[in-house]
XYZ file of C-alpha atoms in Angstrom:
236
model
C -137.561 184.005 -29.120
C -138.898 181.114 -30.014
C -140.441 179.719 -27.154
C -142.768 183.042 -27.121
C -144.013 182.130 -30.501
C -144.044 179.017 -30.031
C -147.033 179.732 -27.503
C -148.676 181.874 -30.151
C -148.841 178.784 -32.569
C -150.000 177.028 -29.889
C -152.606 179.220 -28.315
C -153.828 180.172 -32.033
C -154.382 176.014 -32.872
C -156.695 176.522 -29.904
C -158.699 179.326 -31.365
C -158.695 176.947 -35.033
C -160.571 173.669 -32.879
C -163.087 176.060 -30.439
C -163.825 178.256 -33.227
C -165.033 175.252 -35.869
C -166.308 173.465 -31.833
C -168.927 176.961 -31.755
C -168.495 177.589 -35.896
C -170.587 173.965 -36.012
C -172.634 174.629 -33.307
C -173.510 177.885 -33.926
C -174.262 177.152 -37.487
C -176.328 174.614 -36.734
C -178.965 177.385 -36.365
C -178.872 178.567 -39.519
C -181.734 177.909 -41.298
C -179.810 179.296 -44.771
C -176.772 176.622 -46.006
C -174.665 180.228 -46.855
C -175.188 180.982 -42.991
C -174.715 178.782 -42.315
C -171.476 178.337 -43.418
C -170.574 182.365 -43.072
C -171.551 181.548 -39.626
C -169.224 178.584 -39.060
C -166.294 181.017 -40.715
C -166.393 183.822 -38.172
C -166.424 182.302 -35.602
C -162.882 180.028 -36.847
C -162.029 184.089 -37.583
C -163.175 185.420 -34.794
C -161.549 182.857 -32.525
C -158.749 181.688 -33.940
C -157.824 185.822 -33.628
C -158.441 185.784 -30.441
C -156.127 182.513 -29.077
C -152.778 183.450 -31.052
C -153.461 187.352 -29.333
C -153.686 185.539 -25.734
C -151.125 182.445 -27.092
C -148.926 185.530 -28.542
C -149.151 187.125 -24.478
C -149.021 183.948 -22.508
C -146.162 182.734 -24.379
C -143.665 185.267 -23.747
C -144.280 186.168 -20.541
C -143.584 182.739 -20.305
C -140.661 183.097 -21.893
C -139.437 185.765 -20.447
C -139.647 184.028 -16.903
C -137.677 181.327 -17.434
C -134.206 181.832 -16.144
C -132.360 179.184 -17.844
C -132.513 178.758 -21.986
C -134.541 175.621 -22.271
C -135.705 175.714 -18.831
C -138.937 176.432 -16.940
C -139.444 178.228 -13.142
C -142.028 178.547 -10.991
C -141.358 182.307 -12.582
C -143.973 181.139 -15.417
C -146.891 181.483 -13.613
C -146.142 184.951 -12.756
C -145.445 185.148 -16.294
C -148.027 183.572 -17.081
C -150.694 185.379 -15.412
C -149.237 188.667 -16.692
C -149.067 188.199 -20.199
C -152.531 187.134 -19.891
C -153.519 190.089 -18.080
C -152.427 192.335 -20.344
C -153.590 190.980 -23.249
C -157.209 190.563 -22.077
C -157.517 193.646 -20.917
C -156.153 195.686 -24.604
C -158.579 192.818 -26.103
C -161.461 193.685 -23.928
C -160.617 197.109 -24.379
C -160.561 197.121 -28.264
C -163.294 194.464 -28.451
C -165.562 196.859 -26.506
C -164.565 200.232 -28.267
C -164.845 198.056 -31.509
C -168.623 197.143 -30.725
C -169.517 200.648 -29.345
C -168.088 202.998 -32.665
C -170.073 200.153 -34.962
C -173.074 199.450 -33.685
C -173.658 201.881 -30.542
C -173.592 200.185 -27.528
C -171.405 197.165 -26.690
C -172.564 193.656 -25.465
C -171.195 193.589 -22.156
C -168.746 191.895 -19.607
C -167.025 190.165 -21.775
C -163.435 188.126 -20.964
C -161.182 190.258 -20.461
C -158.215 190.855 -18.038
C -158.877 188.803 -14.799
C -159.947 185.564 -17.153
C -156.774 186.330 -18.571
C -154.504 186.022 -15.711
C -156.184 183.508 -13.789
C -156.292 181.713 -17.409
C -152.134 182.921 -18.587
C -151.890 181.566 -14.461
C -152.902 178.030 -14.855
C -151.160 177.317 -18.092
C -147.856 178.663 -16.171
C -148.341 176.952 -14.112
C -148.744 174.067 -16.122
C -146.458 174.806 -18.761
C -143.854 174.620 -16.146
C -145.092 171.515 -14.094
C -145.066 170.214 -17.686
C -140.806 170.803 -18.160
C -140.122 168.689 -14.412
C -142.797 166.389 -15.828
C -140.702 165.986 -19.583
C -137.442 166.222 -18.050
C -138.748 162.438 -16.993
C -139.010 161.455 -20.915
C -142.740 161.850 -20.439
C -143.610 164.468 -22.745
C -146.946 163.033 -23.354
C -147.998 162.913 -19.597
C -146.650 166.742 -19.141
C -148.560 168.182 -22.031
C -152.012 166.841 -20.299
C -150.639 168.243 -17.141
C -150.757 171.253 -19.296
C -154.199 170.542 -20.189
C -155.742 169.513 -17.165
C -154.244 173.382 -15.607
C -156.430 175.248 -18.079
C -159.223 172.860 -17.617
C -159.422 174.331 -14.549
C -158.708 177.533 -14.790
C -161.174 177.708 -17.780
C -164.388 175.786 -15.537
C -163.451 178.011 -11.918
C -163.249 181.362 -14.207
C -167.534 181.356 -14.804
C -168.413 179.721 -11.895
C -166.921 182.784 -10.113
C -168.902 185.347 -12.306
C -166.373 185.764 -15.359
C -166.182 184.440 -18.807
C -164.427 182.621 -21.067
C -165.354 182.634 -25.015
C -168.894 181.082 -24.806
C -169.809 182.969 -22.861
C -168.552 185.784 -24.478
C -170.361 184.959 -27.331
C -173.253 184.784 -25.723
C -173.606 188.108 -24.310
C -172.723 189.207 -28.068
C -175.586 187.559 -29.502
C -177.980 188.334 -26.354
C -176.811 191.711 -26.884
C -177.479 191.389 -30.008
C -181.006 190.019 -31.225
C -180.618 190.132 -35.046
C -177.775 187.948 -34.951
C -177.530 184.494 -35.976
C -175.787 183.323 -33.878
C -177.194 180.602 -30.942
C -174.863 178.414 -28.891
C -178.470 176.770 -26.964
C -177.664 172.767 -28.434
C -174.885 172.927 -25.787
C -177.233 174.015 -23.076
C -179.823 170.787 -24.280
C -176.905 168.545 -23.777
C -176.145 169.373 -20.246
C -180.372 169.594 -19.634
C -180.672 173.625 -19.310
C -183.055 176.072 -21.380
C -180.233 177.241 -22.903
C -176.349 179.018 -23.144
C -176.283 178.887 -18.544
C -174.500 178.367 -16.299
C -173.396 175.126 -16.372
C -172.789 174.725 -20.158
C -170.566 177.731 -19.623
C -168.670 176.159 -16.953
C -168.257 172.643 -18.972
C -167.456 174.618 -22.203
C -165.059 177.066 -20.393
C -163.536 173.311 -19.379
C -162.574 172.616 -22.667
C -161.367 175.787 -23.645
C -158.812 176.164 -21.381
C -157.854 172.208 -22.140
C -157.319 172.951 -25.505
C -155.286 176.168 -24.702
C -153.336 174.949 -22.179
C -152.375 171.428 -23.828
C -152.123 173.388 -27.683
C -150.163 176.605 -26.146
C -147.308 174.046 -23.442
C -147.402 171.497 -26.232
C -146.056 173.911 -29.098
C -143.253 175.159 -26.050
C -142.629 170.961 -25.772
C -141.651 169.860 -28.870
C -139.589 173.503 -29.805
C -137.973 172.823 -26.628
C -136.987 169.541 -27.612
C -135.533 170.913 -31.194
C -133.539 173.570 -29.419
C -131.755 171.534 -26.151
C -129.166 169.807 -27.818
C -129.533 165.661 -26.630
C -126.807 164.468 -23.892
C -125.678 162.071 -26.717
C -124.778 165.258 -29.289
C -123.876 167.420 -26.441
C -120.934 164.993 -25.997
C -120.356 164.548 -29.659
C -120.633 160.970 -29.225
């Protein structure tokens, strides 16, 4: 239970950081001060909510796959994949239904079950590897490995035709011409005329890095707090 809760908090933290990044870039295209602030706040809240849900699904999936308290197993990969798949499917369904209900049409093929499953599996792999590395007293290296696993998944998803949060936000902006959300500055950094495939892949990698590192980092911290040290266990 505590591992799943830690994953939820870690996912939320990643969402806040990612939301701030997208919010600052999106707000920079707004012409008015109050409008820019509102764009940033909306993006932070939106990404945080999605990341909390994703963190809960993946975190509790990894925790449920653990073979023993305080220790993770290779089944964490499957647990993370199932948790990510379920949350991705539910979030996509509710998101599309909400857009159809409020605006009469949905933005398109936003992120969903396949993306959630792939990212969840990658984070589950990172969690298991991090657990093994942490046993060798290299917690930072373990969290870095988890972040790398998430980054690779986030990079692959757009390359395989899927969408991470940035790609989904771009679909929303394209589906609603009056939207003030613009992610074109990301494309300008890599020589694209808009938020193209390269910028989507790079921002996807950044999203995966944040999600994997924050989620697994929170779980590692909780495991260290809940697992007694050898000296404490021996009473010395």
